[in-house]
Short mmCIF file of C-alpha atoms and ligand atoms in Angstrom, two decimals:
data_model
loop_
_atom_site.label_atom_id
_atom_site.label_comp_id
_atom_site.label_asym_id
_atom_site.label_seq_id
_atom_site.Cartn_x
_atom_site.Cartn_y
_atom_site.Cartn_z
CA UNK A 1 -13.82 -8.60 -151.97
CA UNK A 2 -11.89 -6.71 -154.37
CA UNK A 3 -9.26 -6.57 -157.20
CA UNK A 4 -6.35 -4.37 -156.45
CA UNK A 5 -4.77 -2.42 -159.03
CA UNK A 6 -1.42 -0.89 -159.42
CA UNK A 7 -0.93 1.65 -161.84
CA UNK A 8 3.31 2.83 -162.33
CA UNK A 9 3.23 2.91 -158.74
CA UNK A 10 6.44 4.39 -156.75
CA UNK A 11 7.90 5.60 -153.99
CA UNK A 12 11.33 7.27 -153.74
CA UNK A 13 13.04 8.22 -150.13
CA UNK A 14 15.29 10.80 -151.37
CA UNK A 15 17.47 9.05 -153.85
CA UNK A 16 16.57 5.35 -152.90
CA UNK A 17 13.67 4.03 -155.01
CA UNK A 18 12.13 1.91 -152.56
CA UNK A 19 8.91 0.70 -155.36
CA UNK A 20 9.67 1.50 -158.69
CA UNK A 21 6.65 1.92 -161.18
CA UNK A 22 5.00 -1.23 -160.37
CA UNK A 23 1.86 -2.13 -162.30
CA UNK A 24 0.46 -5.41 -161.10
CA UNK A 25 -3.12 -6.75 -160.42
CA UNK A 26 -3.75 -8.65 -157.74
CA UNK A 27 -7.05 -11.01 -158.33
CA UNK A 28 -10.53 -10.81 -156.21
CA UNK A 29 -10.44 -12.96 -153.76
CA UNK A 30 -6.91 -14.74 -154.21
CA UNK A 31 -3.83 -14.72 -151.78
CA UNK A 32 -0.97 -13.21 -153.03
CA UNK A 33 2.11 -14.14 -151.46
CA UNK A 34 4.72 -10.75 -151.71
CA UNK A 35 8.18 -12.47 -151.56
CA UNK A 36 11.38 -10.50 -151.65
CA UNK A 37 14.82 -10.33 -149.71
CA UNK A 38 14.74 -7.53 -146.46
CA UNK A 39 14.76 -3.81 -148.51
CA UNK A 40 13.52 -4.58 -151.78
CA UNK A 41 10.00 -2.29 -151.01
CA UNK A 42 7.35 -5.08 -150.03
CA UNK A 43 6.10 -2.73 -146.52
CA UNK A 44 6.31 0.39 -149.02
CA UNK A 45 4.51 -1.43 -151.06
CA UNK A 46 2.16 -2.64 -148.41
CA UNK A 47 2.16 1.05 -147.07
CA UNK A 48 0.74 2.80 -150.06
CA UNK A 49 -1.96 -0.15 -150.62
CA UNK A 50 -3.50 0.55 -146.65
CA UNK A 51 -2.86 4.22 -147.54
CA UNK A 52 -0.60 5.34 -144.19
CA UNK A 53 2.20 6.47 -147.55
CA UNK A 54 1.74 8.49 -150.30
CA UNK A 55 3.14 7.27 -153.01
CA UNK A 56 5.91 9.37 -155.05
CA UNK A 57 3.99 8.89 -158.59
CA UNK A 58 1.04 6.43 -160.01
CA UNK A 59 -1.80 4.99 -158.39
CA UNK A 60 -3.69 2.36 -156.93
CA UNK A 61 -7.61 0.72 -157.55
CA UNK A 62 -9.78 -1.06 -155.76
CA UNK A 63 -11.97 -2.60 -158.42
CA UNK A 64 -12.54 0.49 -160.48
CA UNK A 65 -12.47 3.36 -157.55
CA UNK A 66 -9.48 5.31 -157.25
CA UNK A 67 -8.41 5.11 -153.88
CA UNK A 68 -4.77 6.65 -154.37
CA UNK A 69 -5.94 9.82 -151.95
CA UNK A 70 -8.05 8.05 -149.72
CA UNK A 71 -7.34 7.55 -146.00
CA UNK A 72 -6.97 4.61 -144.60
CA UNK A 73 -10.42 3.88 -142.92
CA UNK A 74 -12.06 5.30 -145.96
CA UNK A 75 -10.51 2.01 -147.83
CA UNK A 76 -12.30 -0.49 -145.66
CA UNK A 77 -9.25 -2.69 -145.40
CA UNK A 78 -7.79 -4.65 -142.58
CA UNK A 79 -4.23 -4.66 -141.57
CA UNK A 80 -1.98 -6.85 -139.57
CA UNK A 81 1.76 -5.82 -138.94
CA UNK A 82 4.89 -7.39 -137.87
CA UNK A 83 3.97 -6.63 -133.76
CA UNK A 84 0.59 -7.23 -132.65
CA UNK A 85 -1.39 -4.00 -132.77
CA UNK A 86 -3.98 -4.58 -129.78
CA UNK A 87 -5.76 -2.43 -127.00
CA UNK A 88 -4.41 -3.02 -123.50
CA UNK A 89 -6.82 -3.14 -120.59
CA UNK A 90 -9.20 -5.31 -123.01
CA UNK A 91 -9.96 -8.83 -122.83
CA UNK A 92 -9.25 -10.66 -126.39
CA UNK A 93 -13.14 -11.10 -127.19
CA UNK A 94 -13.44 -7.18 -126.94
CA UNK A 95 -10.45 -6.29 -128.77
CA UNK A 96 -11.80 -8.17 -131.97
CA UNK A 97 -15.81 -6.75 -131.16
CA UNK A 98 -14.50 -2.89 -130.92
CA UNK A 99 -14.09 -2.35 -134.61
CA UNK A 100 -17.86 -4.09 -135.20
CA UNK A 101 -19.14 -1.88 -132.37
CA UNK A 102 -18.48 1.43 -134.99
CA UNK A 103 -19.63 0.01 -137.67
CA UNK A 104 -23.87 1.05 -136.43
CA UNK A 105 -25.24 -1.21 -139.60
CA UNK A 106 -24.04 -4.57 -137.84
CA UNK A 107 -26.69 -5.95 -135.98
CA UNK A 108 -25.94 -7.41 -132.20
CA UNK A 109 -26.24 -10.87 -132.82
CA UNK A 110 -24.67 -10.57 -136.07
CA UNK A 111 -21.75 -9.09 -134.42
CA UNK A 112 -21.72 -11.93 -131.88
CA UNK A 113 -21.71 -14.71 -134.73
CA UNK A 114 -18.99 -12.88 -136.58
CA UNK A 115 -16.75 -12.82 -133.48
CA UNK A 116 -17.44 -16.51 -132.50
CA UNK A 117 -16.86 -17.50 -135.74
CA UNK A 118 -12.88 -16.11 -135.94
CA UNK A 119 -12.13 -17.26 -132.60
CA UNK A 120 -13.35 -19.84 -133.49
CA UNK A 121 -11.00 -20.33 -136.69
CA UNK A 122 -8.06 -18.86 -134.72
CA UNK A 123 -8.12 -21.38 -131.70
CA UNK A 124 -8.67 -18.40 -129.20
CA UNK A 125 -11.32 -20.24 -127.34
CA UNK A 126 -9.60 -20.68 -124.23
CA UNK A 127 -8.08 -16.72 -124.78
CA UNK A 128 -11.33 -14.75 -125.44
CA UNK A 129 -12.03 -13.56 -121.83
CA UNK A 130 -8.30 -13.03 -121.11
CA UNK A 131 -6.90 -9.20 -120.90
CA UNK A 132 -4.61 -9.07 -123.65
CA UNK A 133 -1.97 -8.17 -121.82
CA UNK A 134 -1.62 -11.37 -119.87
CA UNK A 135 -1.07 -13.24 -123.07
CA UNK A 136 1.91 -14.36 -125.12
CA UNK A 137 2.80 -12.27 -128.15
CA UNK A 138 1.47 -15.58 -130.88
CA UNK A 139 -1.33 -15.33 -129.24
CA UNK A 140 -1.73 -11.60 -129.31
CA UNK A 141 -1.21 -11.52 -133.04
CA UNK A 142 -3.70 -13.86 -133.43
CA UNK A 143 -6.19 -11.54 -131.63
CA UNK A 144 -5.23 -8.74 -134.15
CA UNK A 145 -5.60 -11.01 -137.02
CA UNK A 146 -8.89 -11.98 -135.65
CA UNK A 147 -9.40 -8.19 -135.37
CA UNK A 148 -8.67 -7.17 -139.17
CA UNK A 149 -10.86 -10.11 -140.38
CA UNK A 150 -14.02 -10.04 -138.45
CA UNK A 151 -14.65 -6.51 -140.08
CA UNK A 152 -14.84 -8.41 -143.24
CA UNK A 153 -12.80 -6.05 -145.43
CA UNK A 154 -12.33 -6.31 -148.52
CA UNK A 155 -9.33 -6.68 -148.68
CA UNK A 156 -6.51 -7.80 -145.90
CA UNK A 157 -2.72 -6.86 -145.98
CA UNK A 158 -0.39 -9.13 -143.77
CA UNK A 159 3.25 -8.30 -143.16
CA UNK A 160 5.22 -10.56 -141.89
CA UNK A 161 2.64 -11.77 -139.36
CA UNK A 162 4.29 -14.40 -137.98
CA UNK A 163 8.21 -12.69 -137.84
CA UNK A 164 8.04 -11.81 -134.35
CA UNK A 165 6.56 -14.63 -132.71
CA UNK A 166 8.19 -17.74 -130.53
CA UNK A 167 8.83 -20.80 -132.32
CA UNK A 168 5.58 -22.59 -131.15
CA UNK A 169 3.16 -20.11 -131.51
CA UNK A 170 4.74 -20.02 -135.54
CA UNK A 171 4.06 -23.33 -136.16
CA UNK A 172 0.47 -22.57 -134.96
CA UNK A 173 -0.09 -19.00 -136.49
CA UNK A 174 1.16 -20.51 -139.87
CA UNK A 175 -1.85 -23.48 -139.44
CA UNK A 176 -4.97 -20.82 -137.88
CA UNK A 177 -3.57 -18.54 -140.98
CA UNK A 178 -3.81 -21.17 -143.29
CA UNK A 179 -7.26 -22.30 -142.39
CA UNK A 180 -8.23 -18.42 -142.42
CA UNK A 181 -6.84 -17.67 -145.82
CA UNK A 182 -8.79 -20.93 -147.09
CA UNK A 183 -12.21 -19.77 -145.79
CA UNK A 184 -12.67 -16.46 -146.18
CA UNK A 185 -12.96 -15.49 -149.40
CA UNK A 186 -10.87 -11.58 -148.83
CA UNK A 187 -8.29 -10.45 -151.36
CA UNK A 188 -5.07 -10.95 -149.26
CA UNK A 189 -1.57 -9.63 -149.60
CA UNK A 190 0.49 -11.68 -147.48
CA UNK A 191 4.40 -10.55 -147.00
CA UNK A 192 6.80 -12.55 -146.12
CA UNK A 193 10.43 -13.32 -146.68
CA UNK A 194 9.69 -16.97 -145.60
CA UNK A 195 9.24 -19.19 -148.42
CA UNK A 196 8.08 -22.24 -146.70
CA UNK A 197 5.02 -19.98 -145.79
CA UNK A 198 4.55 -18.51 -149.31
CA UNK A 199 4.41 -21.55 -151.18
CA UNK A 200 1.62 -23.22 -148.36
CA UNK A 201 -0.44 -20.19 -148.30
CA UNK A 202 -0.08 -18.48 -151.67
CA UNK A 203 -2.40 -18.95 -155.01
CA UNK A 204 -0.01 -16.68 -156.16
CA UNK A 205 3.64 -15.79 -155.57
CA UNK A 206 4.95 -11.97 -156.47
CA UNK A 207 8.34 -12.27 -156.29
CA UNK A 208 9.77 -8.93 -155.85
CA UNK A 209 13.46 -7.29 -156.42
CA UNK A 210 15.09 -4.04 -155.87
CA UNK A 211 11.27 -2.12 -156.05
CA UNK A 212 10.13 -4.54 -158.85
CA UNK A 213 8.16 -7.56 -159.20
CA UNK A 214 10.29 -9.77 -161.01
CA UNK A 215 7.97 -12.36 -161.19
CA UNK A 216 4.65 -13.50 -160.84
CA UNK A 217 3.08 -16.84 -160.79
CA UNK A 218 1.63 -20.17 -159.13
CA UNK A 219 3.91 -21.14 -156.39
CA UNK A 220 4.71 -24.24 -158.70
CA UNK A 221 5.47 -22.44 -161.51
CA UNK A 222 7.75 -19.48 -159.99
CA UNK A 223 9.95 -22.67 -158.17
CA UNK A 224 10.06 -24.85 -161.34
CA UNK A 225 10.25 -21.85 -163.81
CA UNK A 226 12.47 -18.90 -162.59
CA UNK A 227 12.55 -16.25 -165.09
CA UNK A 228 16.07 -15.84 -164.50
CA UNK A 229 18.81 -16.59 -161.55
CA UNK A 230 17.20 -14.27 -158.84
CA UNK A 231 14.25 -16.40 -159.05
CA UNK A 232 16.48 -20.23 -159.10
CA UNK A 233 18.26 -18.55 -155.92
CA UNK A 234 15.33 -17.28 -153.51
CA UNK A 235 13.33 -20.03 -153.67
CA UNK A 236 14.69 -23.53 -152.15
CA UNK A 237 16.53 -24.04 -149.60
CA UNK A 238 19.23 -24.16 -150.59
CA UNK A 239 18.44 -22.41 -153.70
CA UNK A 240 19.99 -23.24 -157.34
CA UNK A 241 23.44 -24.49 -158.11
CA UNK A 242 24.85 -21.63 -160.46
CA UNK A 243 27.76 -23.09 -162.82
CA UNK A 244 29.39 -21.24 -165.40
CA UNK A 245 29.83 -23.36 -168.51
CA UNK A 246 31.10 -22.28 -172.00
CA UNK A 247 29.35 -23.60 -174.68
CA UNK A 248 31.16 -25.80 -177.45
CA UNK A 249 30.46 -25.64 -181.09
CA UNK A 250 30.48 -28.51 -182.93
CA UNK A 251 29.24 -28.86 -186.38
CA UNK A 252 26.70 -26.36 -186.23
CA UNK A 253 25.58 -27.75 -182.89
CA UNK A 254 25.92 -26.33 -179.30
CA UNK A 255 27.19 -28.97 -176.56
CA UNK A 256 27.48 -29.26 -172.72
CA UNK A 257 30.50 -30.79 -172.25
CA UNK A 258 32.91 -32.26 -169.34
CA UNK A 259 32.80 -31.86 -166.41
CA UNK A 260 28.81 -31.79 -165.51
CA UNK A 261 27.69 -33.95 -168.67
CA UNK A 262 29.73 -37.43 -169.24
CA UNK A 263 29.43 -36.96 -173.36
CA UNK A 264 28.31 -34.01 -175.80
CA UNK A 265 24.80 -32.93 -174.41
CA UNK A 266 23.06 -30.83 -177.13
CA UNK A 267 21.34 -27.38 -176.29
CA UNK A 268 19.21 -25.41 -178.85
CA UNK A 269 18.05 -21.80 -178.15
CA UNK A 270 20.89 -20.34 -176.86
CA UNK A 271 20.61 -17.54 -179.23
CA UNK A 272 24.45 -17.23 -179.88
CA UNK A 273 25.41 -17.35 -176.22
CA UNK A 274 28.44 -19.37 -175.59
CA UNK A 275 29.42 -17.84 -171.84
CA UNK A 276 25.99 -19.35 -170.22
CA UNK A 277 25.14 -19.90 -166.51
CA UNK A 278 23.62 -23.74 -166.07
CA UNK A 279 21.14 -23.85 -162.93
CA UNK A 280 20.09 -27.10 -161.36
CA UNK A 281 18.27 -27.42 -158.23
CA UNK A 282 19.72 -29.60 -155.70
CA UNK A 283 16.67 -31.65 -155.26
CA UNK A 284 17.40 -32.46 -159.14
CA UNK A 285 21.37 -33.71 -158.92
CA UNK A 286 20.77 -37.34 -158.38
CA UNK A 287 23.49 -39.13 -156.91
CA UNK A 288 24.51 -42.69 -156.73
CA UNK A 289 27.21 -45.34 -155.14
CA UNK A 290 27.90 -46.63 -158.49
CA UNK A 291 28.51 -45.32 -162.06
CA UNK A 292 25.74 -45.78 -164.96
CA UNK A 293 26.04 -44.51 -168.31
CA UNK A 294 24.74 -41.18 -167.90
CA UNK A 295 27.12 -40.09 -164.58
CA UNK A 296 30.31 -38.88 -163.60
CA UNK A 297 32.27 -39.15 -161.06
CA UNK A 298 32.74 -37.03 -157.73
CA UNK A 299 33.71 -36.34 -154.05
CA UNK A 300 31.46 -35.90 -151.66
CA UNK A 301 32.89 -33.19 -149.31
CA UNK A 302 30.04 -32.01 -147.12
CA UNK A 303 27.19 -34.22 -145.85
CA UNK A 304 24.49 -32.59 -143.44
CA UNK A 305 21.44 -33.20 -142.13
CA UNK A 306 19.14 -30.81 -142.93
CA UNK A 307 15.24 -29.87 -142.20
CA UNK A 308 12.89 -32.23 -143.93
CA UNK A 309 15.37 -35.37 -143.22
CA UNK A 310 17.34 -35.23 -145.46
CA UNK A 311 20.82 -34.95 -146.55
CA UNK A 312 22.59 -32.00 -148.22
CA UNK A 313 25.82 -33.16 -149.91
CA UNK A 314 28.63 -30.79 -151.35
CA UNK A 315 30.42 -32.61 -153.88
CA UNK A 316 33.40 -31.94 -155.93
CA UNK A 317 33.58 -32.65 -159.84
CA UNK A 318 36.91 -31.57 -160.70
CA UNK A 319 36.70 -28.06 -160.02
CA UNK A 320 33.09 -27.57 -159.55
CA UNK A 321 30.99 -27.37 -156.31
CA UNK A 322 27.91 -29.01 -156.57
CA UNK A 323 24.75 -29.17 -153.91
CA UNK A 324 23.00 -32.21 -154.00
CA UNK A 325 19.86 -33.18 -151.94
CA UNK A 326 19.29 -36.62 -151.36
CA UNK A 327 17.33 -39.02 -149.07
CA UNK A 328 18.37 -39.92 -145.98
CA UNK A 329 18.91 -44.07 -146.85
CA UNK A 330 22.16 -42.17 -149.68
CA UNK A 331 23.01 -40.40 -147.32
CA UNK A 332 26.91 -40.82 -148.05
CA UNK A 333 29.78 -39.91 -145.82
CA UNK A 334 32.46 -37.53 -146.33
CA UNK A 335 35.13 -38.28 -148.88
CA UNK A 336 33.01 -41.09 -150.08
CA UNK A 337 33.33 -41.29 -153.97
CA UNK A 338 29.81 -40.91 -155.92
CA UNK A 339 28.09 -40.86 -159.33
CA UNK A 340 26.73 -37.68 -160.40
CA UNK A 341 23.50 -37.52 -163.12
CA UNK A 342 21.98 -33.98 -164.01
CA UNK A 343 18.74 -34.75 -165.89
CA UNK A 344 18.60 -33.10 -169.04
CA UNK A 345 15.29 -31.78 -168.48
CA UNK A 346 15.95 -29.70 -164.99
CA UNK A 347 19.17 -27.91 -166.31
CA UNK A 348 17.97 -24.37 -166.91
CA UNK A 349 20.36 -22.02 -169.22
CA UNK A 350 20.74 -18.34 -167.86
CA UNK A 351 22.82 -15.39 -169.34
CA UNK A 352 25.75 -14.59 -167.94
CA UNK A 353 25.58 -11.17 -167.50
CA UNK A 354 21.69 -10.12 -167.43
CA UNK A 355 20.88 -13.46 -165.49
CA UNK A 356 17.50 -13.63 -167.58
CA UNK A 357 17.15 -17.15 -168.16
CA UNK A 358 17.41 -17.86 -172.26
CA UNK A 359 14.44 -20.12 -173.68
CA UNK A 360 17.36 -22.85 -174.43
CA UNK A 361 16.73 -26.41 -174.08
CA UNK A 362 18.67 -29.25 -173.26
CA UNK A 363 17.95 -32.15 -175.59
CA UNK A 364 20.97 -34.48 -175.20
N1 ATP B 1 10.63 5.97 -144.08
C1 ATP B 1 11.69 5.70 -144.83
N2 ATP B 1 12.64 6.62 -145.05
C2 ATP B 1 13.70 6.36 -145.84
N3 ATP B 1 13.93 5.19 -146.44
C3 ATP B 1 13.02 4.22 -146.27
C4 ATP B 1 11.85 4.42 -145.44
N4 ATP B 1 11.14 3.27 -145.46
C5 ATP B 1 11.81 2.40 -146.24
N5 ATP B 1 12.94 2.96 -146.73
C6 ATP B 1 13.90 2.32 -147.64
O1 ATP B 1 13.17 1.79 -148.72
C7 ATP B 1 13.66 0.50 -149.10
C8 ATP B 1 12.56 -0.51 -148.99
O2 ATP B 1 12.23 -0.71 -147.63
P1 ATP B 1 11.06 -1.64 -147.11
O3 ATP B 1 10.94 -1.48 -145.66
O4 ATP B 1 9.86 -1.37 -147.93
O5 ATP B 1 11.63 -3.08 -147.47
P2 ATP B 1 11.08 -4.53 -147.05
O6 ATP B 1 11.08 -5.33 -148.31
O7 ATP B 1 9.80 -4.39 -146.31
O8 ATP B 1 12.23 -5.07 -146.09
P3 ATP B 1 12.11 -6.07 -144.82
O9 ATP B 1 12.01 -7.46 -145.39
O10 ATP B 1 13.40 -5.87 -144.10
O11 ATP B 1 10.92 -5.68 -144.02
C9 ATP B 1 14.87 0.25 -148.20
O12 ATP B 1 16.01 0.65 -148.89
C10 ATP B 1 14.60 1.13 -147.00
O13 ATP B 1 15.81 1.49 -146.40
MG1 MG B 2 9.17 -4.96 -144.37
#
């Protein structure tokens, strides 16, 4: 195991900055989930940590050893890529011995236990005698992950694993990885522009942007506390509902008015700001066939089923578009009229023009 260190690290391709002075540790022994839209610089960033790029400017530690102009294989770290890396003309159980076979300090039977012991954590059993080029591509990317980990490196990049395998084999990969990342105790990097698979496999999300890391956090805490509306957008699925709002001044006091709030909802913090951004995640609209004190009143226009069971509404509140999520049992028909409720305490305030989100809070 090992700490990874990032020092103003960057990488330019002519005039695109593809990682832009990043300085980021990522902890012994934790998996770090690297989450980002495609082209914001997670394989760059990936790249320069295996050492197959040099980076433009900064550099990079493994614990305290500089490893910036190192080669690859003097890093001692394991690597597994979007398309299975694997030697033809091999059966599976080889393919995962042949890096042990180099290394002349690993004894025969402790080479033996080390390969039983990933396929046996990978499910490849029934695979280990079978060339590798009679088997599907899932399984063949488990035979390279089973490759990079029964070196034992100390440290393991993933990217995107699991992109370029069939549906089934996905569902799988995700569970073997899963049960991988849990036992072995390797500093992992883990790409991936799935979130599903970030938040199950991460300690810790780095949410990345444009060649920065934008944030950085437990999965819980990037989802429930985006730094600003990047952050309330990427994650969920959907992500945040964005509404502009202007602020009202009353008296001193700032208030959320018509047409989200049914009566003057205070919010402190807003550091002058009248032009705000209100996010709320769909999970958080609560919607019901009947009006209480605290709703108001709109249109369903959209219901659909979506992945988990339940329903995603789009409603209409005057001229607002709202996402709701709700449980199959509401799920409400088209054109049906509902009661709308945004809890005070999941309405996040962003800036309008930066996006940062502004330490306001709703108090009512
Ligand atoms: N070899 C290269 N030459 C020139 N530009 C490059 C090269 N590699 C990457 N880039 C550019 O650098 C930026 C970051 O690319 P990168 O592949 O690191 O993104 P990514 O986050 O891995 O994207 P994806 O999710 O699609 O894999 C992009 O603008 C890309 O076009
Ligand atoms: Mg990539």
């Amino acid at each position: 195991m090992a700490e990874i260190r990032l020092d103003k690290l960057r990488k330019d391709f002519g005039t695109v900055v593809a990682v832009n002075d990043i300085t980021l540790t990522f902890p012994e022994g934790t998996v770090t989930c690297l989450l980002g839209p495609s082209g914001c610089g997670k394989t760059t960033l990936m790249r320069m940590i295996g050492g197959l790029d040099t980076p433009t400017s900064g550099d990079i530690y493994f614990d305290s050893d500089r490893v910036t102009d190192l080669t690859p294989s003097e890093r001692n770290i394991g690597m597994v890529f979007q398309y299975p890396v694997v030697y033809r003309g091999m059966s599976a159980y080889r393919n995962i011995e042949l890096p042990l076979l180099e290394d002349k300090s690993i004894s025969r039977t402790e080479r033996k236990a080390r390969v039983e012991s990933v396929i046996d954590t990978l499910d490849l059993g029934r695979s280990a005698n079978t060339d590798v080029s009679k088997l599907d591509n899932g399984t063949r990317q488990k035979v390279a992950v089973a490759r990079a980990v029964a070196r034992q490196p100390r440290i393991i990049l993933f990217d995107e694993p699991i992109t370029n395998v069939d549906i089934a084999s996905k569902v799988q990969l995700k569970r073997v990885l899963k049960r991988l990342v849990k036992q072995h105790n390797q500093t992992i990097i883990y790409v991936t522009h799935d979130q599903t698979e970030a938040m199950t496999l991460a300690d810790e999300i780095a949410l990345m942007r444009d060649g920065v890391i934008v944030q950085r956090g437990a999965p819980r805490e990037v989802y429930d506390q985006p730094n600003d509306r990047f952050g309330g957008w990427f994650l969920g699925n959907p992500g945040m509902n964005f509404i502009e709002y202007r602020v009202r001044r009353d008296d001193g006091n700032a208030l959320l008015t018509e047409p989200l709030f049914n009566k003057p909802t205070r919010v402190d913090g807003l550091n002058g700001h009248t032009e705000v951004v209100l996010g709320i995640r769909p999970e958080h609209v609560h919607v019901y066939p009947t009006p209480t004190q605290d709703t108001v009143e709109a249109k369903v226009v959209r219901s659909a089923l979506v992945v988990g069971g339940q329903h995603l509404l789009t409603l209409q509140i005057g001229d607002l578009t709202l996402k709701a999520k709700v449980q199959p049992e509401d799920g409400y028909d088209k054109a049906t009229t509902v009661y709308v409720a945004c809890p005070i305490d999941y309405v996040f305030v962003f800036e309008r023009e930066s996006g940062q989100r502004l330490a306001a809070s709703v108090t009512g």
